[in-house]
Structures are given as structure tokens and as C-alpha cells.
mmCIF file of C-alpha atoms in Angstrom:
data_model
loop_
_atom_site.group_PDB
_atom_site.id
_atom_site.type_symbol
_atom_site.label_atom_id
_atom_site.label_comp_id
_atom_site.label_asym_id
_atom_site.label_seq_id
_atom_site.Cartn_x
_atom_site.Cartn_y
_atom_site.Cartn_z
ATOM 1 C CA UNK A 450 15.735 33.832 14.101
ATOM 2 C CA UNK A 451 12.369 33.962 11.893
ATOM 3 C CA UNK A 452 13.629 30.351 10.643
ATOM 4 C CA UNK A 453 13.993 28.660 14.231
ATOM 5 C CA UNK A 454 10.329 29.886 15.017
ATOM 6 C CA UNK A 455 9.287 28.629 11.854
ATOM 7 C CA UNK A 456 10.453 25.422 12.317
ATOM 8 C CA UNK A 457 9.420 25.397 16.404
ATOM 9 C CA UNK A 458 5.666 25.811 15.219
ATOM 10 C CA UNK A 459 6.166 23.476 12.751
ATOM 11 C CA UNK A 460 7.486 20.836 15.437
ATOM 12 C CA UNK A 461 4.528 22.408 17.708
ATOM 13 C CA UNK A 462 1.879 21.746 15.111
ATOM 14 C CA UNK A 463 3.031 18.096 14.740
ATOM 15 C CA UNK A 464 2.957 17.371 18.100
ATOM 16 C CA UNK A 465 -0.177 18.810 19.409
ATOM 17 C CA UNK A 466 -2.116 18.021 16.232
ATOM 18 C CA UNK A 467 -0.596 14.344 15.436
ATOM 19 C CA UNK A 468 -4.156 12.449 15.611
ATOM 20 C CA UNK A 469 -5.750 14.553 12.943
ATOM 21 C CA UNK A 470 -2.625 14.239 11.056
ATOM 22 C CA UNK A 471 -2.582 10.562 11.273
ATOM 23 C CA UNK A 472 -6.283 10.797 10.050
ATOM 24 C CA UNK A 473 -5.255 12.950 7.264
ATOM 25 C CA UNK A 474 -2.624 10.492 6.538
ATOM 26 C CA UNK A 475 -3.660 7.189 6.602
ATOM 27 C CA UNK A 476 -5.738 7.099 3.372
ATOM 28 C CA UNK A 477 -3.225 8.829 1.769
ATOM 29 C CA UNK A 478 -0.285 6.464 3.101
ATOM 30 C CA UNK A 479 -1.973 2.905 3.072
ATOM 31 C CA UNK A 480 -0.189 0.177 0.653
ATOM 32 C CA UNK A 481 -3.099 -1.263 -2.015
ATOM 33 C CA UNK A 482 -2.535 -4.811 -0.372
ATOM 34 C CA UNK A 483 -2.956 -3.160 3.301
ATOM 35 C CA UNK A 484 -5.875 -5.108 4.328
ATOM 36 C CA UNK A 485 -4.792 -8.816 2.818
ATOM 37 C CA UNK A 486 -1.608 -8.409 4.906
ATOM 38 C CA UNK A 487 -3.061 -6.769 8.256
ATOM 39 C CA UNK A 488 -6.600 -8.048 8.100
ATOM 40 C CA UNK A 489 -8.259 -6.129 10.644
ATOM 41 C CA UNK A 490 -5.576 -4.417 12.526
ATOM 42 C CA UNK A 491 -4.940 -2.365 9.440
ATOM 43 C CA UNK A 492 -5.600 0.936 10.514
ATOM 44 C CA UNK A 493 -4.875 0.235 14.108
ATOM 45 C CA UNK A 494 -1.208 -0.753 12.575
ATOM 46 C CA UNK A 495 -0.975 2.430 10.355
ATOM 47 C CA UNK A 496 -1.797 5.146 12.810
ATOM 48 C CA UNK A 497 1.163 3.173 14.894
ATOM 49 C CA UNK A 498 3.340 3.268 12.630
ATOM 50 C CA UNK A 499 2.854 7.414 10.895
ATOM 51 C CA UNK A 500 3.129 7.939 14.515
ATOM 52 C CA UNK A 501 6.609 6.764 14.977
ATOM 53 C CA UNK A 502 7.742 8.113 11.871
ATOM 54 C CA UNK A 503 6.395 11.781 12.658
ATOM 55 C CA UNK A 504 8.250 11.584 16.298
ATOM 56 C CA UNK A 505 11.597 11.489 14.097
ATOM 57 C CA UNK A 506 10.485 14.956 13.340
ATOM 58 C CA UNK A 507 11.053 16.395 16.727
ATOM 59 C CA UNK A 508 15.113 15.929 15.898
ATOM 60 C CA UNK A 509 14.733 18.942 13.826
ATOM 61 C CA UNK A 510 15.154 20.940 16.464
ATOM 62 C CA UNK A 511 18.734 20.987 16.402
ATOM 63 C CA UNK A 512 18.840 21.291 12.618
ATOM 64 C CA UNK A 513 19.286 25.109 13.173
ATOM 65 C CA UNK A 514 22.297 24.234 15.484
ATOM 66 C CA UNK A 515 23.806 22.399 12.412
ATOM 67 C CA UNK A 516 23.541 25.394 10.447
ATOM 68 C CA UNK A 517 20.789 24.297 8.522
ATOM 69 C CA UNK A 518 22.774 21.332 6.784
ATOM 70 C CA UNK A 519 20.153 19.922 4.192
ATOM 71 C CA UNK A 520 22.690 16.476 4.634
ATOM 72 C CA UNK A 521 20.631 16.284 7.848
ATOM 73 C CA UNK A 522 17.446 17.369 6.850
ATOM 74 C CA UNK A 523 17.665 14.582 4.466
ATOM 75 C CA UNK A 524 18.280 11.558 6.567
ATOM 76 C CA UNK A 525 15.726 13.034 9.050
ATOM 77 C CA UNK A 526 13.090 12.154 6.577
ATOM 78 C CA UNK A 527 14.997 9.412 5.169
ATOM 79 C CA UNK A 528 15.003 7.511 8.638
ATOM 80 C CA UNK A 529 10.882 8.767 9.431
ATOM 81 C CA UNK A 530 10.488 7.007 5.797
ATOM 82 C CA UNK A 531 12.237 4.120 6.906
ATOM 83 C CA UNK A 532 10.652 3.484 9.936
ATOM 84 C CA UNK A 533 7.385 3.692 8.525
ATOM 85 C CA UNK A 534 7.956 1.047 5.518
ATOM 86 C CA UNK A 535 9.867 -1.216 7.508
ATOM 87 C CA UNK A 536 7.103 -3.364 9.711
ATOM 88 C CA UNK A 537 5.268 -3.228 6.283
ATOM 89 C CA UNK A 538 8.383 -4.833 4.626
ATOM 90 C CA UNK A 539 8.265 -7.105 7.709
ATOM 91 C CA UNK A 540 4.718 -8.179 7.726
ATOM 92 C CA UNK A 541 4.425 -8.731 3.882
ATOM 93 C CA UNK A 542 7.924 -11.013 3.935
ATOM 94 C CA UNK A 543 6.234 -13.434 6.815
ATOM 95 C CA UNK A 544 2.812 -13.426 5.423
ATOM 96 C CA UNK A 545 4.388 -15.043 2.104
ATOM 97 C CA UNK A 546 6.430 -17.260 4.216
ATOM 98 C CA UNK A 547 2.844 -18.375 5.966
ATOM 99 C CA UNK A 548 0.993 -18.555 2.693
ATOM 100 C CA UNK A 549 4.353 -20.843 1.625
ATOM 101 C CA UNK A 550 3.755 -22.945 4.501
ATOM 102 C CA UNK A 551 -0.127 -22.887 4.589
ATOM 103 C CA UNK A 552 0.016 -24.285 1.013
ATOM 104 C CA UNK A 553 1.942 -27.205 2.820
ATOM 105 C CA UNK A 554 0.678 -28.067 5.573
ATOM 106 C CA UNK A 555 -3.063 -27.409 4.433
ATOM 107 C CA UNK A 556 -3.479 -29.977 2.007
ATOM 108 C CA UNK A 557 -1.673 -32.906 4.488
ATOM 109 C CA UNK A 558 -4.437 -31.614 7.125
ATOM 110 C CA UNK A 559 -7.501 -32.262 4.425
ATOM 111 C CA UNK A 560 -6.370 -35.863 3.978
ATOM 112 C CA UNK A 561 -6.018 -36.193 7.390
ATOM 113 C CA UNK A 562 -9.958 -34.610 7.442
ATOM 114 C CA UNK A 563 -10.706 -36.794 4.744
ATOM 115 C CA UNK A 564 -9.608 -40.028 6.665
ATOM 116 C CA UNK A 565 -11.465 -38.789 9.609
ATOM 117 C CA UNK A 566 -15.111 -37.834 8.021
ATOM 118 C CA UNK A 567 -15.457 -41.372 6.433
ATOM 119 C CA UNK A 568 -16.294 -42.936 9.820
ATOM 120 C CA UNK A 569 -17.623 -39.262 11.640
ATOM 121 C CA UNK A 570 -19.666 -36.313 10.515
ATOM 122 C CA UNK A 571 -17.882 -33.389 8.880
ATOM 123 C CA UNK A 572 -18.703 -31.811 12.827
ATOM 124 C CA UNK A 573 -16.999 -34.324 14.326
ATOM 125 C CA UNK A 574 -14.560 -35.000 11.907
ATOM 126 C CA UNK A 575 -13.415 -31.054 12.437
ATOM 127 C CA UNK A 576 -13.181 -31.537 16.369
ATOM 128 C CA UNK A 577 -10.613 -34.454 16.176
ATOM 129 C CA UNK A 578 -8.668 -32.967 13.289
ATOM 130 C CA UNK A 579 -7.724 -30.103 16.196
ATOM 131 C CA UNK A 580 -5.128 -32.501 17.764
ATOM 132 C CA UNK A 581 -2.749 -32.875 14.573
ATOM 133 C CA UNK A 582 -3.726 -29.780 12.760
ATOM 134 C CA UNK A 583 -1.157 -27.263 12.445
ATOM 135 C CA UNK A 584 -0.556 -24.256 14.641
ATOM 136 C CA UNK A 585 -1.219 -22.358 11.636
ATOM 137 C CA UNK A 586 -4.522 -23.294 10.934
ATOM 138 C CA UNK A 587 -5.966 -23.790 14.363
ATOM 139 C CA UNK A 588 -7.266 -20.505 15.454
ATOM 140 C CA UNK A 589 -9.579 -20.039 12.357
ATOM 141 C CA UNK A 590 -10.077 -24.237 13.120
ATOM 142 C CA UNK A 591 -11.599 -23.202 16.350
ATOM 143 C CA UNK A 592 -13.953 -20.852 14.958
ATOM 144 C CA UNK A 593 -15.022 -23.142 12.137
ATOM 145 C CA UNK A 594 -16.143 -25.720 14.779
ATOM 146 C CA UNK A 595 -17.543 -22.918 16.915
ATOM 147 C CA UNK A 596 -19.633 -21.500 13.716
ATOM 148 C CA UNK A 597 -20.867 -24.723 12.422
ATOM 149 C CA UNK A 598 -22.004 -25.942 16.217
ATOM 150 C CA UNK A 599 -24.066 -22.927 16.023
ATOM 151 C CA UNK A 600 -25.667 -23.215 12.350
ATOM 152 C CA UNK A 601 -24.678 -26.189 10.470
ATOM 153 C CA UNK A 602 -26.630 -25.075 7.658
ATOM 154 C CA UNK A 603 -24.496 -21.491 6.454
ATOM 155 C CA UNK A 604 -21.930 -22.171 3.850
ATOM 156 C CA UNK A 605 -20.479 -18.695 5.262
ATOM 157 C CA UNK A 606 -17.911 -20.335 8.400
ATOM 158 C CA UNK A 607 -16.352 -22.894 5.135
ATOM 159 C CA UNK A 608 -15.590 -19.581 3.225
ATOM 160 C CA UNK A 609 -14.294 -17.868 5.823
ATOM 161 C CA UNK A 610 -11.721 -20.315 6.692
ATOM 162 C CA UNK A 611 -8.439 -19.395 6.502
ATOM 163 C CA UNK A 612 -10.000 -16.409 4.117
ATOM 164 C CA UNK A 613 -7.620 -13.732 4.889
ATOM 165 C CA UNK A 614 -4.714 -15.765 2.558
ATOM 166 C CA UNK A 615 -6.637 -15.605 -0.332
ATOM 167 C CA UNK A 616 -5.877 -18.973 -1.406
ATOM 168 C CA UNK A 617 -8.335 -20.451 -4.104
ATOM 169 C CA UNK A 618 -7.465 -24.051 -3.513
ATOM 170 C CA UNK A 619 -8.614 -23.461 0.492
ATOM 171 C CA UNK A 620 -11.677 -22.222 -0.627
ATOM 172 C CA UNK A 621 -12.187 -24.926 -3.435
ATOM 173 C CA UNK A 622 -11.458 -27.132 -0.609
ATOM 174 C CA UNK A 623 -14.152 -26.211 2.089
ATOM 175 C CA UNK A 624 -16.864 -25.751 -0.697
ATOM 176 C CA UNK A 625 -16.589 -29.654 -1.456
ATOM 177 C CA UNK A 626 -16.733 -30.155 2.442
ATOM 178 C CA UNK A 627 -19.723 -28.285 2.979
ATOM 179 C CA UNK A 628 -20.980 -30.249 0.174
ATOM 180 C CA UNK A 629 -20.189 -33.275 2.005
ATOM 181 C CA UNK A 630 -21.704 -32.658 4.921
ATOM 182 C CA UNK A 631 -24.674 -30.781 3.399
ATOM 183 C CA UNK A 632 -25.654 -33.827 0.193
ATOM 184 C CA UNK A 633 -27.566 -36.841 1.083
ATOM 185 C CA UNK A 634 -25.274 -39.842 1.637
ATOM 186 C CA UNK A 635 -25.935 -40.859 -1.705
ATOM 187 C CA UNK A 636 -24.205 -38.447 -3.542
ATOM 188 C CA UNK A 637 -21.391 -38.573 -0.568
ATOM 189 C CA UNK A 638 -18.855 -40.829 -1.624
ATOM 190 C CA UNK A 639 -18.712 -38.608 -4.892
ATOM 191 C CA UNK A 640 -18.255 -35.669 -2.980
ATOM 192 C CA UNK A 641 -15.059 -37.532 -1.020
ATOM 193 C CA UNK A 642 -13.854 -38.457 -4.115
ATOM 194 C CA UNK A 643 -13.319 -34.894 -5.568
ATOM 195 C CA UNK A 644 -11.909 -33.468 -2.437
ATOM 196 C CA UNK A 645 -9.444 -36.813 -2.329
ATOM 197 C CA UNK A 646 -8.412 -36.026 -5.954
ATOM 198 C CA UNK A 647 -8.428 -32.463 -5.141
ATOM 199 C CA UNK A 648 -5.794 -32.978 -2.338
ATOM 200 C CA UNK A 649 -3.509 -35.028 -4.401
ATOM 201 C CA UNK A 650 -2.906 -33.279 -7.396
ATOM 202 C CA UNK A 651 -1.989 -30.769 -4.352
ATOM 203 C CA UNK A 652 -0.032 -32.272 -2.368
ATOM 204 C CA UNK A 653 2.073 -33.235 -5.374
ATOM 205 C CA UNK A 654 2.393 -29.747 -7.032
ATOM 206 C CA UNK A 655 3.580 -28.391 -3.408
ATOM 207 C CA UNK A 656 5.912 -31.650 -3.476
ATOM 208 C CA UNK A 657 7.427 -30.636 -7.152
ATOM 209 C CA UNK A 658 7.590 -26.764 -6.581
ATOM 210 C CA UNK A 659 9.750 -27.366 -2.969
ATOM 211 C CA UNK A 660 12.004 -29.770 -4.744
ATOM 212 C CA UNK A 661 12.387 -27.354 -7.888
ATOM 213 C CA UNK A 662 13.041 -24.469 -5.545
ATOM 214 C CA UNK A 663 15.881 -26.510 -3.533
ATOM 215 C CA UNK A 664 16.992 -27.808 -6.860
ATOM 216 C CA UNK A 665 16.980 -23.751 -7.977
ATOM 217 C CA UNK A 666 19.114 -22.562 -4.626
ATOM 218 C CA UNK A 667 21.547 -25.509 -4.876
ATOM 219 C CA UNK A 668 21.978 -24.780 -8.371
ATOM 220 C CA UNK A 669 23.256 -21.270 -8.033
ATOM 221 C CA UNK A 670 25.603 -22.313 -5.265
ATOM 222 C CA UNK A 671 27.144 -24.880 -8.019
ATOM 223 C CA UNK A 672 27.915 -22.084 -10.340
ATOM 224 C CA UNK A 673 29.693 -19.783 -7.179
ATOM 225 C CA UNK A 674 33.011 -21.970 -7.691
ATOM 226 C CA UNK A 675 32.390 -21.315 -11.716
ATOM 227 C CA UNK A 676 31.906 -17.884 -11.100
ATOM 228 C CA UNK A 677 35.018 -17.592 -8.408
ATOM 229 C CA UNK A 678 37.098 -19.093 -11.129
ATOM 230 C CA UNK A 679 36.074 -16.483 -13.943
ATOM 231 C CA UNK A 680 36.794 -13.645 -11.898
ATOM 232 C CA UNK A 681 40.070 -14.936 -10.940
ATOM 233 C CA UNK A 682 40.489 -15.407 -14.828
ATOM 234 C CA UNK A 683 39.856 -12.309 -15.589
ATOM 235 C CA UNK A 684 41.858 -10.680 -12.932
ATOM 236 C CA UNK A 685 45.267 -12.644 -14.438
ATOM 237 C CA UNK A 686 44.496 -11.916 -17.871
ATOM 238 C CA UNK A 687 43.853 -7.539 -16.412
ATOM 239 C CA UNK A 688 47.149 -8.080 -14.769
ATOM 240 C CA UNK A 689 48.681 -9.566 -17.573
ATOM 241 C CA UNK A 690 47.540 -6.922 -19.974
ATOM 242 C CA UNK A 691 48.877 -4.286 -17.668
ATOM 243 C CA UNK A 692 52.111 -5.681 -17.302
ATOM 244 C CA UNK A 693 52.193 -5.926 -21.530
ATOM 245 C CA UNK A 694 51.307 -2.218 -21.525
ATOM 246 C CA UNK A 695 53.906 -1.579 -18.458
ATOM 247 C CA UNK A 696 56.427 -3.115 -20.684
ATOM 248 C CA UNK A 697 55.971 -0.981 -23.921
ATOM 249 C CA UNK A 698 56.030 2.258 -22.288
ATOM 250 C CA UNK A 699 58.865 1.435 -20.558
ATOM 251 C CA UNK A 700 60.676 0.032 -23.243
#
């Protein structure tokens, strides 16, 4: 009896107390690469999710009814641990499927830029650039244009582009177009020149590392038949052996 009350204020603690808990929590819970994957829904997304994963809790109260079975005391926190890592799992597997197709698409959109910027300015240049670029660059596209029609001076919009991937080439990338835009037109064509050699030795190492990873998955499913045929090899020459060994004892 002492043990259901136990457990009943522990169930009653969770539930009354659960935002201080998720406080308590949330420094203590928080992956290292938290705020590269979430940005700035981070905590928002945490308290969410220790909040799901402490409602699997209130299923306790029939542990007592199961005699106390520790077989269900374990998947209780196995499933709260579950549910917890799992949009983390989620979000981390399609941010590097965005980064993967950022590190496409971005480069084909700069020598679209670059194609644009040698008969506009880099403001201009930006604006019609919004009606081929992809739909994963276009949100941070419209701030860009937004920031720079408000202070075309700040280097600060070009870094912050796309900023939340991390990706050194990006940022390469919009420091030689605030260049552009910022040097005299004297030192311009220079400037286009780097950012056009820039993008090709890009676009062609994104080229090579998509064909070596087809190349990679179509190799493995050439060595399934190989591999089909060893086992089958190896299950004759186990059934063989048997039927040796079958044959001496009996005989």
C-alpha cells in the first residue's frame, strides 16, 4: 500500500510540477549540436518534446496492478526515451539531407547570380535571382534583399545568409559578393572572376561526389548476387558436411 502512494505522488509531482521540471531538464538533456539543427526553436522544441516523454510516466499507474513487473517498468522508460530522441533523430537526418541538397543547388544559383550582376547591381541582381532560386534558399533570399535595401553598406545580411548550415563555401561565397558590390568597378571584374572560379571548382566537386556516391550504392548492389551465391555455397558444403558426419555415426 506504502508503494502505490509512493508512486501516486511521484505521478502527482510530475504532473503538477512538469514546467520546472522541463526547466531543470533542458540543460541537462540538450544534444551539443542542438542549436545548428533547431536554430532558434531549440528550446521551444525541447520543452515539447521532455514533455511528451514525461506524460509516458502517467502509465505507471497500473504498474502496481502488474505486480510490480520491472519488464514494464522498463519499456515505460524505454518508450519516454524513445519518444524524446526520435524528432531529434528526425530533424538531424533531414537537415543533412538539406545541407546535401543546399551544396547542390547553391552553387548552380551563384552562377545564375553571377550571370545576372554583370549587366545589374548586386541589389538588383538578388531581386531577379528570386524567380529561379530554389525553395531552399528563398526565405533567407528574401531577407538578404530586405537587409541590403535597408543598409547596403553592412557586410552582416552576406554572413548571415543561409548561416544556420554552417557551410564555409556559402560564406566564402557572399564575402566575394559583398566585395563586388562594395569595390570600385575597377577592381570588379577581378572580384567576378574569383567568385566564377569559386563556383566551378564547386559545382564540379558536388558533380564527382554524387556520381561517386551512386557509383558506391550501385556497387554494393553488384556484390548482393556475389554474396547470395556464397551463402548458398556455404549452406551445400554445411549440408554436405553433415550428411559426411550422419554417415559415420551411422555406419
Amino acid at each position: 500500500m506504502l508503494g502505490i502512494l509512493i508512486l501516486y505522488l511521484f505521478l502527482a509531482v510530475i504532473t503538477i510540477f512538469h514546467t520546472t521540471i522541463e526547466n531543470y531538464l533542458l540543460p541537462l538533456l540538450k544534444e551539443a549540436d542542438a542549436e545548428s539543427i533547431f536554430h532558434y526553436a531549440a528550446d521551444s522544441f525541447y520543452q515539447k518534446r521532455i514533455r511528451r516523454s514525461l506524460y509516458v510516466f502517467i502509465t505507471l499507474v497500473i504498474w502496481p496492478f502488474m505486480k510490480y513487473d520491472w519488464r514494464f517498468l522498463i519499456l515505460v522508460f524505454s518508450l519516454s526515451f524513445y519518444l524524446y530522441k526520435h524528432p531529434y533523430w528526425n530533424q538531424k537526418h533531414q537537415k543533412k539531407q538539406q545541407v546535401r541538397q543546399l551544396q547542390f543547388q547553391f552553387p548552380i544559383w551563384l552562377r545564375q547570380l553571377q550571370i545576372l550582376i554583370q549587366t545589374n547591381t548586386v541589389h538588383q541582381a538578388l531581386i531577379a535571382s528570386t524567380q529561379t532560386a530554389p525553395s531552399l534558399i528563398r526565405d533567407d533570399l528574401s531577407h538578404l534583399i530586405e537587409a541590403t535595401s535597408n543598409d547596403a553598406i553592412s557586410i552582416q545580411p552576406y554572413l548571415s545568409f543561409l548561416n544556420q548550415y554552417h557551410l564555409a563555401e556559402v560564406e566564402r561565397a557572399m564575402k566575394l559578393l559583398y566585395r563586388y558590390q562594395s569595390v570600385g568597378k575597377a577592381d570588379a571584374y577581378q572580384q567576378l572572376q574569383r567568385m566564377i572560379e569559386t563556383t566551378a571548382k564547386w559545382i564540379r566537386a558536388e558533380r564527382k561526389e554524387r556520381f561517386d556516391t551512386k557509383l558506391l550504392f550501385y556497387q554494393w548492389w553488384g556484390m548482393l548476387p556475389l554474396l547470395g551465391v556464397t551463402v548458398m555455397f556455404m549452406a551445400v558444403m554445411f549440408q554436405i558436411i553433415l550428411d559426411l558426419f550422419g554417415k559415420g555415426v551411422m555406419g
